[in-house]
Short mmCIF file of C-alpha atoms (C1' of nucleotides) in Angstrom, two decimals:
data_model
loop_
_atom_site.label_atom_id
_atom_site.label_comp_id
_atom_site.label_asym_id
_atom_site.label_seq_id
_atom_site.Cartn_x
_atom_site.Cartn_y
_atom_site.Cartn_z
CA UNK A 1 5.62 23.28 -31.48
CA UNK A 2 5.56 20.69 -29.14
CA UNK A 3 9.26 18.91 -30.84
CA UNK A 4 11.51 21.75 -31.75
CA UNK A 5 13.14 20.51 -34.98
CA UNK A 6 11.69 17.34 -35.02
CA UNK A 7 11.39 15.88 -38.78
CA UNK A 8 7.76 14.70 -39.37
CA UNK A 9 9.28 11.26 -39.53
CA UNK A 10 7.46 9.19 -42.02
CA UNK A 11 4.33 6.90 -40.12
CA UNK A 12 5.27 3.48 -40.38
CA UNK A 13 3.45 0.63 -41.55
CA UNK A 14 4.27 -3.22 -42.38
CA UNK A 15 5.20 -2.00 -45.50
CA UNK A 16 7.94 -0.19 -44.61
CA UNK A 17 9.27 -1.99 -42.39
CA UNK A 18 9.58 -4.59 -45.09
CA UNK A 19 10.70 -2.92 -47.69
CA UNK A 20 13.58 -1.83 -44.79
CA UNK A 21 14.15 -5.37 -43.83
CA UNK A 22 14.42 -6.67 -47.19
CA UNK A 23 17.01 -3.66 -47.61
CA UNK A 24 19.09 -4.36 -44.75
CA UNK A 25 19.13 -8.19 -45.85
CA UNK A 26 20.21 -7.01 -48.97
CA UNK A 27 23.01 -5.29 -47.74
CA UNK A 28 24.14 -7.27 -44.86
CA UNK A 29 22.98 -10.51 -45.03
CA UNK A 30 20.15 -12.15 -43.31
CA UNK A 31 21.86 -12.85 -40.40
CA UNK A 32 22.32 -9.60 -39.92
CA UNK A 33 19.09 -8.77 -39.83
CA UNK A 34 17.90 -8.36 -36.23
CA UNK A 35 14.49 -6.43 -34.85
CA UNK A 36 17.21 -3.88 -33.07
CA UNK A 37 19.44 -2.69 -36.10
CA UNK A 38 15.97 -2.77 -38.21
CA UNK A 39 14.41 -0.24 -35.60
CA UNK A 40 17.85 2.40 -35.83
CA UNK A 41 17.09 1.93 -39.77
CA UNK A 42 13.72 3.08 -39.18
CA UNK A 43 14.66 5.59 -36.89
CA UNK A 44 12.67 3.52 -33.96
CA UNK A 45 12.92 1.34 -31.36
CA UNK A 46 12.69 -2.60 -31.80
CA UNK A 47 9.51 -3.18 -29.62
CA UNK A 48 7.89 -0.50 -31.98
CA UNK A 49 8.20 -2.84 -35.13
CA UNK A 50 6.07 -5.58 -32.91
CA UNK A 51 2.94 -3.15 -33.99
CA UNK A 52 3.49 -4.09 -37.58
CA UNK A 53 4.73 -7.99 -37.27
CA UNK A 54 3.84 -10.48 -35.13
CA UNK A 55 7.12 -12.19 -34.38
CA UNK A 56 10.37 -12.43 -36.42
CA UNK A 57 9.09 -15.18 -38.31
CA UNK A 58 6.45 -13.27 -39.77
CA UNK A 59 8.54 -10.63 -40.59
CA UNK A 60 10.57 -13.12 -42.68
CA UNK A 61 7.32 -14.73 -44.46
CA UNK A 62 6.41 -11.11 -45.22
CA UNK A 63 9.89 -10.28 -46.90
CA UNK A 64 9.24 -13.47 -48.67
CA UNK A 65 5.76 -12.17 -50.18
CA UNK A 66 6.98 -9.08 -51.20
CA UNK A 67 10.17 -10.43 -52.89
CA UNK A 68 7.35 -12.97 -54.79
CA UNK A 69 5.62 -9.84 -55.78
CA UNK A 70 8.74 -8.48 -57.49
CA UNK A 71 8.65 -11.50 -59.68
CA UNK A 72 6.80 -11.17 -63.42
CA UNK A 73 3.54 -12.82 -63.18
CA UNK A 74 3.65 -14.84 -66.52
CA UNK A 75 1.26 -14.53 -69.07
CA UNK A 76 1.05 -15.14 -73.19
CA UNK A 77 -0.20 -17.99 -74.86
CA UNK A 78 3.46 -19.23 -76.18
CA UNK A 79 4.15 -21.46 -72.91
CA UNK A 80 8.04 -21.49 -73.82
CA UNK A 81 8.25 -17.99 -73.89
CA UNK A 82 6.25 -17.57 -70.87
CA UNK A 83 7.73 -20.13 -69.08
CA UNK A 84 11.58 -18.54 -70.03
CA UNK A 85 10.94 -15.00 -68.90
CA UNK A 86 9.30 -15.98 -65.68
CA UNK A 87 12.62 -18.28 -65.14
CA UNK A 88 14.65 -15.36 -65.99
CA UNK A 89 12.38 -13.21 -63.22
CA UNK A 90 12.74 -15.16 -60.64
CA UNK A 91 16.67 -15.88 -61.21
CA UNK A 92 16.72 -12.21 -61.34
CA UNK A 93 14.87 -11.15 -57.81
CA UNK A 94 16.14 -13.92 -56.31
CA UNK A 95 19.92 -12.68 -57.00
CA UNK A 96 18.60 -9.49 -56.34
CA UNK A 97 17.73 -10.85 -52.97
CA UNK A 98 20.26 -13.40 -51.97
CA UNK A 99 18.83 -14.25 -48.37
CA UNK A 100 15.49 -15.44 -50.01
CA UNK A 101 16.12 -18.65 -51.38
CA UNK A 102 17.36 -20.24 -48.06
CA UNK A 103 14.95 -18.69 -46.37
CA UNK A 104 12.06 -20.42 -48.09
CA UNK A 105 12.93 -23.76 -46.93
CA UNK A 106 12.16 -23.23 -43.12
CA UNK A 107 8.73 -20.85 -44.34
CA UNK A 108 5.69 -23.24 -45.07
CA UNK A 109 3.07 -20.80 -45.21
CA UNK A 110 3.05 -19.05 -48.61
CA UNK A 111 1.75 -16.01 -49.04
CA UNK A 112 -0.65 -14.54 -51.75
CA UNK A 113 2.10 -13.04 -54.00
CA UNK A 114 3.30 -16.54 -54.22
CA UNK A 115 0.04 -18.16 -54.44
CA UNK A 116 -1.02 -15.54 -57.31
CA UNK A 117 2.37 -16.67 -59.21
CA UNK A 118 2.06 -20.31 -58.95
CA UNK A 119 -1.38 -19.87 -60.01
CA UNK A 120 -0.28 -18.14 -63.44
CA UNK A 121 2.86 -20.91 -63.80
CA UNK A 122 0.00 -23.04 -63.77
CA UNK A 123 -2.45 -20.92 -66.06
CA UNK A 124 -0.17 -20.62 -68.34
CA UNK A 125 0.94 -24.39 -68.91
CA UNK A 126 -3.00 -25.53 -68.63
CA UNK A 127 -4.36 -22.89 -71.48
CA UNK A 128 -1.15 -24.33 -73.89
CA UNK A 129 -2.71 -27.90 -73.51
CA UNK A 130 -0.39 -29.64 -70.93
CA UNK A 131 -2.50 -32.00 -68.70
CA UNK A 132 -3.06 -31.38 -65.08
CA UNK A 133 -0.48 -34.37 -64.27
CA UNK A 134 1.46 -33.02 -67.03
CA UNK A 135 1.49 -29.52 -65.33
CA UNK A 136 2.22 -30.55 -62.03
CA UNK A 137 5.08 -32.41 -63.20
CA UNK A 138 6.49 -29.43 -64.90
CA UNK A 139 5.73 -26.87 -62.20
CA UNK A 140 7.67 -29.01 -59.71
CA UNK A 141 10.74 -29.84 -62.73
CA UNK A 142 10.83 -25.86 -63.22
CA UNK A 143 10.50 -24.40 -59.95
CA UNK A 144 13.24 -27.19 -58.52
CA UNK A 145 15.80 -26.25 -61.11
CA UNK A 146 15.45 -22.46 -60.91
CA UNK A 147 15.38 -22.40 -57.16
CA UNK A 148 18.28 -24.73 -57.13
CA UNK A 149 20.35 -22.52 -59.48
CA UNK A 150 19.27 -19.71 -57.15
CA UNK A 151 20.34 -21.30 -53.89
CA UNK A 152 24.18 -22.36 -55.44
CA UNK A 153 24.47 -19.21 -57.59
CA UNK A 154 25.32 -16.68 -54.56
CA UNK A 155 27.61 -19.39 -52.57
CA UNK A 156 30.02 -19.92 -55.30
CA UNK A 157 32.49 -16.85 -55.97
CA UNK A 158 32.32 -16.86 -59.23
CA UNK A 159 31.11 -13.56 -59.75
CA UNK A 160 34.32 -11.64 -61.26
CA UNK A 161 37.50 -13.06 -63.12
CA UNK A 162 40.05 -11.82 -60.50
CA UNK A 163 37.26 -12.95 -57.62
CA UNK A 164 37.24 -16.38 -59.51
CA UNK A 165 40.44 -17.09 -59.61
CA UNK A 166 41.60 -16.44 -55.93
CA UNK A 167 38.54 -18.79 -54.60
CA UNK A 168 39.85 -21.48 -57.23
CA UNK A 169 43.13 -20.92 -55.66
CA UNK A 170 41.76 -20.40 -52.06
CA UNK A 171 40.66 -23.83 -52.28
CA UNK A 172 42.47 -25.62 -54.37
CA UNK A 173 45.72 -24.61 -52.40
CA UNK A 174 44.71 -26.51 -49.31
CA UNK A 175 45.38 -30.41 -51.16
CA UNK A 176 48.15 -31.92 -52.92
CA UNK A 177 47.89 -31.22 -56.47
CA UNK A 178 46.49 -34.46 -58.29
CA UNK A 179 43.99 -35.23 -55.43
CA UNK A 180 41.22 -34.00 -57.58
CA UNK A 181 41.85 -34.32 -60.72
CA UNK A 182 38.63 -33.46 -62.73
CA UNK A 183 37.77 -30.50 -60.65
CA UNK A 184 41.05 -29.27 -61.56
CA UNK A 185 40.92 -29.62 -64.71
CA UNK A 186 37.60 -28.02 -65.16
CA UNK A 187 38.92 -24.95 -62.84
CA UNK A 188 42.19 -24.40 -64.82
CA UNK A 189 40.28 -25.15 -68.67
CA UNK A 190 37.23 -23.76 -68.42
CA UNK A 191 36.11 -21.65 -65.60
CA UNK A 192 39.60 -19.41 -65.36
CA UNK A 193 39.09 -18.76 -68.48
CA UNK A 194 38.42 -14.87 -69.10
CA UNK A 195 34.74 -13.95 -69.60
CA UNK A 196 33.51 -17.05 -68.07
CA UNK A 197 30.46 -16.38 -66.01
CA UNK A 198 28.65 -19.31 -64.08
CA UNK A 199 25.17 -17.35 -64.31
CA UNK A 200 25.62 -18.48 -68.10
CA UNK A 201 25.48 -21.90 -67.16
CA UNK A 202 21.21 -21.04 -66.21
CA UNK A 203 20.57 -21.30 -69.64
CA UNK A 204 21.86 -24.51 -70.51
CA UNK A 205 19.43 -25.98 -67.94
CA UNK A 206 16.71 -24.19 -68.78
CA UNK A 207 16.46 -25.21 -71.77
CA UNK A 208 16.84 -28.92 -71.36
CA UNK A 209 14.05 -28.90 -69.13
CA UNK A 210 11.78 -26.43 -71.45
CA UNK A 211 13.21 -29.29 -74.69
CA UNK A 212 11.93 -32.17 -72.93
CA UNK A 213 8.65 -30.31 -71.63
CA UNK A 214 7.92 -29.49 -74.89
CA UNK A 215 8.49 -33.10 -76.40
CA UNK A 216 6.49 -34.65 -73.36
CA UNK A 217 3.58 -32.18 -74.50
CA UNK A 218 3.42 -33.25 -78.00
CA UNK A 219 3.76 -36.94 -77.29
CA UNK A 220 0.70 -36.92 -74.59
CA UNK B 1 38.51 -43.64 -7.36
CA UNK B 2 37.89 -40.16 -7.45
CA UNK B 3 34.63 -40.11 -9.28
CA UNK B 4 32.03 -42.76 -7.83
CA UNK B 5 29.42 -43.41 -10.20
CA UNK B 6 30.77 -41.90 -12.85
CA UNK B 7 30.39 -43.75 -15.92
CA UNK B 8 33.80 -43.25 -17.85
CA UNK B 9 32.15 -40.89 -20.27
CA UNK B 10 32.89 -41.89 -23.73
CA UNK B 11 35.95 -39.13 -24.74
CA UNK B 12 35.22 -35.94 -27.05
CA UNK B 13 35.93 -36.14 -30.59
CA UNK B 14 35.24 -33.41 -33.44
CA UNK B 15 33.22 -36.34 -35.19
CA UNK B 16 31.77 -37.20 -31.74
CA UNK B 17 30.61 -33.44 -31.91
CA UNK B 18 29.82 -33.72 -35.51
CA UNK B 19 27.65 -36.66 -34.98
CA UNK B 20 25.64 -35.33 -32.17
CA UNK B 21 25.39 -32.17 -33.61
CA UNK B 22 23.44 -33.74 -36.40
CA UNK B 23 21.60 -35.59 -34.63
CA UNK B 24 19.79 -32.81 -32.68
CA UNK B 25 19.62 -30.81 -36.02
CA UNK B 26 17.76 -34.13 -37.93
CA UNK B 27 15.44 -34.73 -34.53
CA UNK B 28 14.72 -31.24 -33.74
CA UNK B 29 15.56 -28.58 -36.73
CA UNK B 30 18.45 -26.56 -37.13
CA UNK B 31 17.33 -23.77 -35.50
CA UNK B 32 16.86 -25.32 -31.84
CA UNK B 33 20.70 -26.65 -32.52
CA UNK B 34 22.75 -24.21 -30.00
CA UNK B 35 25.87 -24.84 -28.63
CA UNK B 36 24.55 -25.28 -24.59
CA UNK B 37 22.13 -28.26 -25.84
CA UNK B 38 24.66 -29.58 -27.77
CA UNK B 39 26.74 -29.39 -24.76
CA UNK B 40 23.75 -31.19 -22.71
CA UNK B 41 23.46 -34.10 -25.21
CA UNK B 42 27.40 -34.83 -25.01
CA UNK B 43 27.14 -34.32 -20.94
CA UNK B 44 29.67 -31.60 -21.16
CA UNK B 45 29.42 -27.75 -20.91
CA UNK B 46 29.05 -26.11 -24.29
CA UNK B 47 32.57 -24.23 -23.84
CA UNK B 48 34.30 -27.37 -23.53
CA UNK B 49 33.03 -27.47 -27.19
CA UNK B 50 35.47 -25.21 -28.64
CA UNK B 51 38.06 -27.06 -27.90
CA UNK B 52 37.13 -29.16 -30.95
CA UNK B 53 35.05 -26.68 -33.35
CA UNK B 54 36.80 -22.99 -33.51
CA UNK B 55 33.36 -22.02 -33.79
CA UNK B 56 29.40 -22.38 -34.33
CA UNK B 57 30.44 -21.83 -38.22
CA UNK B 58 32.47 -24.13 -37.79
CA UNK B 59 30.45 -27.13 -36.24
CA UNK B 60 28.35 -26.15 -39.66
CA UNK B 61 30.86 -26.62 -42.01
CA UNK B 62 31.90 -30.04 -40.74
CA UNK B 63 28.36 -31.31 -40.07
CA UNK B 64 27.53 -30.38 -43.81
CA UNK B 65 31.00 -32.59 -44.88
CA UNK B 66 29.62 -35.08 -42.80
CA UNK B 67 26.54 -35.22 -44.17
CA UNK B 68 29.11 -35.62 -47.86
CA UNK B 69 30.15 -38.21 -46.77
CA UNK B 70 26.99 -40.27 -46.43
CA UNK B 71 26.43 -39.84 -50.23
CA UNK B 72 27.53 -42.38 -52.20
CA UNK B 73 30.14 -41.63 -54.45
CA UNK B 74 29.54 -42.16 -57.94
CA UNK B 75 31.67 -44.42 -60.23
CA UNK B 76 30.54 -46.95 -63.06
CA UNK B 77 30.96 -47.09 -67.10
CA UNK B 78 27.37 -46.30 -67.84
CA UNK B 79 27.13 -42.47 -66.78
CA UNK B 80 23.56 -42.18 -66.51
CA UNK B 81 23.20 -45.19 -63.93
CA UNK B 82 25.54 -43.36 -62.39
CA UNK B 83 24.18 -39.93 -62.21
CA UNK B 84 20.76 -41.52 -61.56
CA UNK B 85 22.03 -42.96 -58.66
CA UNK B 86 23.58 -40.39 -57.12
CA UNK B 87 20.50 -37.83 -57.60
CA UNK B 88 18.64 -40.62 -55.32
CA UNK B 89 21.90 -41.04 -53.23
CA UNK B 90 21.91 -36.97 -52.85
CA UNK B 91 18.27 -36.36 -52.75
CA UNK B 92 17.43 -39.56 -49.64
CA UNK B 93 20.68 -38.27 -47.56
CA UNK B 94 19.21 -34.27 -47.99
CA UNK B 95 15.97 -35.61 -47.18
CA UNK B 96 17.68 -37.49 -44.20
CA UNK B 97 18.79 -33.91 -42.97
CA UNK B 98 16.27 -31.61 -44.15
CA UNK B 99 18.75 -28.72 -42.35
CA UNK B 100 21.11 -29.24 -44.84
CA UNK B 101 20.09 -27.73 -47.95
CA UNK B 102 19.11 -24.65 -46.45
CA UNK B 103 22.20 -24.59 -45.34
CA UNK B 104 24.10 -24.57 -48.03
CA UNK B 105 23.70 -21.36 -49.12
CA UNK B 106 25.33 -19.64 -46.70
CA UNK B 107 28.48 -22.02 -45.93
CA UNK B 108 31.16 -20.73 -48.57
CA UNK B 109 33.86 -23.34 -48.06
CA UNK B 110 33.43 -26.70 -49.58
CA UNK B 111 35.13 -29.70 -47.35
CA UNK B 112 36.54 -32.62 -48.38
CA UNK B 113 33.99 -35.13 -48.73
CA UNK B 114 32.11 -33.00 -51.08
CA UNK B 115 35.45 -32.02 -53.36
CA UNK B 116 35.79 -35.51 -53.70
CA UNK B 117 32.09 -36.21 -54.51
CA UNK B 118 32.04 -33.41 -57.59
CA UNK B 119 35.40 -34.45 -58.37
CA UNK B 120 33.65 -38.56 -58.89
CA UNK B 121 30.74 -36.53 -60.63
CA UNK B 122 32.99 -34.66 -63.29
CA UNK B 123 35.04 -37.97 -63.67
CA UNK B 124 32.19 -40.05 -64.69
CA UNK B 125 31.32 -37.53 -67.02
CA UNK B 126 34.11 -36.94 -68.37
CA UNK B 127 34.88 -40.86 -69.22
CA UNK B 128 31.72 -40.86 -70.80
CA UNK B 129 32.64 -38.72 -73.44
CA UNK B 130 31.39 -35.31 -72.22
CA UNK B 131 33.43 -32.20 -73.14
CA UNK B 132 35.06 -30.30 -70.58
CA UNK B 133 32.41 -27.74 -70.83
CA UNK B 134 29.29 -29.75 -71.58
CA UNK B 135 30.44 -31.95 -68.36
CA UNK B 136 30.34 -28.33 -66.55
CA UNK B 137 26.66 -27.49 -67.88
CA UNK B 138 25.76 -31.11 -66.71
CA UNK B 139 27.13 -30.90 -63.95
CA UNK B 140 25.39 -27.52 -62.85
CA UNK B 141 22.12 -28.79 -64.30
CA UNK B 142 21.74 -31.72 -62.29
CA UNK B 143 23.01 -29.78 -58.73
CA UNK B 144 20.66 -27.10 -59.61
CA UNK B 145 17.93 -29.36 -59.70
CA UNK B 146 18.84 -32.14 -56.75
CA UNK B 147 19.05 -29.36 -54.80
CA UNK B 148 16.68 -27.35 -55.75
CA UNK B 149 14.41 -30.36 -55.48
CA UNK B 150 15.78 -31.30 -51.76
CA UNK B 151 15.06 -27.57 -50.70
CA UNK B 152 11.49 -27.53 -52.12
CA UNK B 153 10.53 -31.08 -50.77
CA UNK B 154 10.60 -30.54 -46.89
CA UNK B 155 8.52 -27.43 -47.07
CA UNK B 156 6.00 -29.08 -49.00
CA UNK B 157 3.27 -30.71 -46.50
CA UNK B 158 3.03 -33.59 -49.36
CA UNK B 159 3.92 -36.10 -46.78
CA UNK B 160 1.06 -38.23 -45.78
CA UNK B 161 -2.60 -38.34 -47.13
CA UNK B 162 -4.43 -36.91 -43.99
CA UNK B 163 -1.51 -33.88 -43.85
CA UNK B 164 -1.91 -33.37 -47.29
CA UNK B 165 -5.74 -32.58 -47.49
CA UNK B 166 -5.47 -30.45 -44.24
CA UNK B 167 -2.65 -28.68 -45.65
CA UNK B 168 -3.97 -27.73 -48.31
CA UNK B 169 -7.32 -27.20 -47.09
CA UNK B 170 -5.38 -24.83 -44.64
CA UNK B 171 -3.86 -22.87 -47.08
CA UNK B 172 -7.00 -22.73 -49.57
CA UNK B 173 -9.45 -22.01 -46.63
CA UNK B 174 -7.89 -18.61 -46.37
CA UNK B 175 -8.68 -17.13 -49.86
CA UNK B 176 -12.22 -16.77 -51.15
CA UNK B 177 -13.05 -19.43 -53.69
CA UNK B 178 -11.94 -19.55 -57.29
CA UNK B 179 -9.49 -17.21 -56.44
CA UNK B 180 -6.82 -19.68 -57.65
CA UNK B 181 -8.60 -21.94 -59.76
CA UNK B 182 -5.32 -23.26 -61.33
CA UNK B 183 -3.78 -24.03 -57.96
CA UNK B 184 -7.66 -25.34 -56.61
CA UNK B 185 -7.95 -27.94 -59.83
CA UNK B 186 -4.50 -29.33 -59.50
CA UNK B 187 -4.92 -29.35 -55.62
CA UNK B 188 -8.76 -31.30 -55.96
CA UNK B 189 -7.46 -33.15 -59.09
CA UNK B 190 -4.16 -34.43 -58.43
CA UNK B 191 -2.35 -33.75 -55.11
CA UNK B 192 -5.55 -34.97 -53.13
CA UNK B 193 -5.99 -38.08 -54.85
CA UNK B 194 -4.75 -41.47 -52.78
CA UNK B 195 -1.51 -42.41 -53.29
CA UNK B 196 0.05 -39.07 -54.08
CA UNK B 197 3.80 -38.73 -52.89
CA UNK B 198 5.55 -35.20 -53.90
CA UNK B 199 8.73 -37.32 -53.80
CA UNK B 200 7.58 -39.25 -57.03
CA UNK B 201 7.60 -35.93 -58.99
CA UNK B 202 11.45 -36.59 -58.76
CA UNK B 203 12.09 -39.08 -61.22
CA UNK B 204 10.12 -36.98 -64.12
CA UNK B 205 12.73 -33.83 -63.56
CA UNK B 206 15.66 -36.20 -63.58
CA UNK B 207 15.02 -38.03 -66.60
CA UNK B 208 13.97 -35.02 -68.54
CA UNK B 209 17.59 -33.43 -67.62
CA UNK B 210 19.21 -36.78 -68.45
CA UNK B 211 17.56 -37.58 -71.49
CA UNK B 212 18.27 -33.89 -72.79
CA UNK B 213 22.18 -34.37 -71.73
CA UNK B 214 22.03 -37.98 -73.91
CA UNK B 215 20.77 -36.24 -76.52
CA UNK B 216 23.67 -33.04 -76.22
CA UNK B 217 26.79 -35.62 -75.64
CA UNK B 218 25.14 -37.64 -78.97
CA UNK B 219 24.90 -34.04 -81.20
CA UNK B 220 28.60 -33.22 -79.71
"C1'" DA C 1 -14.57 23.52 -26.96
"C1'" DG C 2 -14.20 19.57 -24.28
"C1'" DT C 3 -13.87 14.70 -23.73
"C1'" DC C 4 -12.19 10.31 -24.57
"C1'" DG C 5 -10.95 6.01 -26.94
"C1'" DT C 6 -7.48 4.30 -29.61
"C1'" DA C 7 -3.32 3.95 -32.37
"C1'" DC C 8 1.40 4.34 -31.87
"C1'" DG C 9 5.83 4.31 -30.11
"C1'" DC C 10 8.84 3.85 -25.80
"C1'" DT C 11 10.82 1.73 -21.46
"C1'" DT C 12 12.17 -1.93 -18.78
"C1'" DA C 13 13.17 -6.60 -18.11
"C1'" DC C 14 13.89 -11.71 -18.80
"C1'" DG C 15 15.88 -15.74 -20.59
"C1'" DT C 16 18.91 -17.49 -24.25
"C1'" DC C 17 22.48 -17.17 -27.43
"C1'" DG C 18 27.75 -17.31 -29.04
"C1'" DT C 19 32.02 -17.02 -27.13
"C1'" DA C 20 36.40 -14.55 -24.64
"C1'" DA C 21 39.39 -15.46 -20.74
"C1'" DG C 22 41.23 -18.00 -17.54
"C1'" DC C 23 41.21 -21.85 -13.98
"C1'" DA C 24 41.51 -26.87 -12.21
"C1'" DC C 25 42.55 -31.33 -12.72
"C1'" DG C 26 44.33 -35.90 -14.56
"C1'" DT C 27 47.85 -38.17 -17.23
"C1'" DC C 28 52.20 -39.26 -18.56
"C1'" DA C 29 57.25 -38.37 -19.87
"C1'" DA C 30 61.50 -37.19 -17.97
"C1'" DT D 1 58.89 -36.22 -8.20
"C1'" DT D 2 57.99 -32.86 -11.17
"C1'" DG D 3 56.09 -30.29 -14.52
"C1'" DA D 4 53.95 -29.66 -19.06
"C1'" DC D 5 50.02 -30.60 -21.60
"C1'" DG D 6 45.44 -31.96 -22.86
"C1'" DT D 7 40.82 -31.61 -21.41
"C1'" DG D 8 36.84 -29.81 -19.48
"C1'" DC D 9 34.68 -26.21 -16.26
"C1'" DT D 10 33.53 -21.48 -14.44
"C1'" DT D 11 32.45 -16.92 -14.94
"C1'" DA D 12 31.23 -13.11 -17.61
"C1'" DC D 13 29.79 -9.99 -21.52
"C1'" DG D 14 27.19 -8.09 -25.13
"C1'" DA D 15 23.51 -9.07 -28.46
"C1'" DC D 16 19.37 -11.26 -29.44
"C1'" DG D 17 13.85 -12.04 -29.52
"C1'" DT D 18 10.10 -10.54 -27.14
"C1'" DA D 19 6.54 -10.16 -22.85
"C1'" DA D 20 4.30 -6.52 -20.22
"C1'" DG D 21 2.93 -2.30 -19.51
"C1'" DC D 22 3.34 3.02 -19.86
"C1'" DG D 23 2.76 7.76 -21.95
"C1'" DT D 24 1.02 10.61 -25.44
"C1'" DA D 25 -1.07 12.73 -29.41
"C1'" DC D 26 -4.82 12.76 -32.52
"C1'" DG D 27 -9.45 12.16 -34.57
"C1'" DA D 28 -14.33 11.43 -33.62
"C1'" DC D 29 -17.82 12.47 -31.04
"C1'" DT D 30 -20.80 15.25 -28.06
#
DNA sequence: AGTCGTACGCTTACGTCGTAAGCACGTCAA
DNA sequence: TTGACGTGCTTACGACGTAAGCGTACGACT
């Protein structure tokens, strides 16, 4: 009985140190995210967590992974369908994980999860006849609107009617009224309007892109 | 004459701040922007900083206006000339300042310069015919994808021939072969050939959104 | 049963960061 | 001449990432 009422305390492994990390982010933001408050979640001290990661940034590309592997790796042989549901997926995670999409930008090493994905993105469009040109050039159309959508989604406060409506205020309130006329309008007509709900707009895009995919496929 | 040599050391401005903090962020990434080098390039301590930004969140919020402001703002009769010039506008100033998309995400408070800019957006639209809320879908479509484009772009090693090949070669080397056969043929096939520029995969996303909002302001 | 390498977590310490608080000086109006 | 104000500097604090090295407990061998 060498520690009286010590709990076993679960071994750690890079696992779970991610799957904390990713948790904390979650909850607190990424910038709150620091090797110290990761080790108290753990019930350790910072330096331990340098056993599992490298350095901070590869604790970050490892988040990254993991969050890819949360995404549904498409499959089917009806492209549009495939390509919808892994849209919705990633849209999904990636509001699930609101820290990610930023992140990506300064990572440059991608990790299998990610690798594995793209690879069935690109499956998928090849088997259902689009060129490899053609399938490049819809990989990059997709994955730029989605992760776009991602990246504005969480900045903009439209999450709740009563949320909405103080932000519109919030910022509206600091100019003279008539100094911008359109946004105005589009505030007070359309997005105050009860039940509106700017995740709706995902669709919209979606499926301008999949339209004209689908057109460029049959015309090729 | 109470300081010799002293050359009279331009004054301190906020955009003096603002410039220089972009600057450093363009030369050497956001990340190595911190208030004390800041201070260094301006030849001033970094507390005499403050007395211009109320703080680091701050400086970010007004470099990111700044950066607005080099974006032209759109106007014109023929909407899609317009939008197509301001997706080039948008994407050559983010790609300017690859800090700034990333950034984005996290800064909550829109300035000025880029009210005005969505406020020229939505008016162009709106002349053009577009309903209040298909101007709102096009408007979200095409952010979602500029951006989502300008994020993707700089963390892409698609930059030069020689950096592609070892890039990829880099990331492929690490996997056993035929592992990712989708990703290997497009990689062999189409990024490595001569002449390939990630940036030209731009134009294809854009017209596909444009062309599908022609066709949705036509069927309106 | 005894030995020992190794995996694991801890301690201490350094340099850097953002920034609070207050001081010193030059300029200019009264 | 005086004094208020604008401007920049000094000092200091707590938090950060992480380098270097220490103690210990356990599993694999003899």
């Amino acid at each position: 009985m060498s520690h009286p009422n010590a709990e076993p305390r679960a071994r750690l492994s890079r696992d779970r140190v991610l799957e904390a990390a990713i948790t904390l982010a979650d909850a607190a933001g990424i910038e709150s995210l620091t090797m110290r408050k990761l080790g108290v979640e753990l019930g350790v001290e910072a330096m331990s967590l340098y056993r599992y990661v490298a350095h901070k940034s590869d604790l970050l590309d490892g988040m990254i992974d993991t969050v890819f592997r949360e995404i549904d790796v498409p499959s089917g042989t009806d492209w549009r369908v495939a390509m919808r549901g892994r849209a919705e997926s990633v849209r999904a995670v990636l509001s699930r994980h609101r820290w990610a999409t930023g992140l990506m930008e300064s990572r440059t090493t991608p990790g299998p999860a990610n690798l594995r994905h793209h690879d069935a993105v690109l499956g998928v469009l090849r088997s259902a006849g689009f060129s490899i040109a053609m399938a490049a050039h819809a990989y990059s159309a997709l994955d730029s609107y989605i992760y776009g959508f991602a990246l504005q989604e969480p900045s903009l406060p439209f999450h709740s009617d009563e949320e909405t409506a103080q932000a519109v205020q919030a910022i509206m309130g600091r100019f003279a009224s008539g100094q911008y006329p359109h946004l105005t309008e589009i505030a007070v007509e359309h997005v105050l309007k009860p039940g509106y709900d700017y995740g709706d707009e995902f669709a919209f895009g979606l499926d301008l892109i999949l339209d004209g995919l689908e057109h460029a496929l049959h015309a090729s």
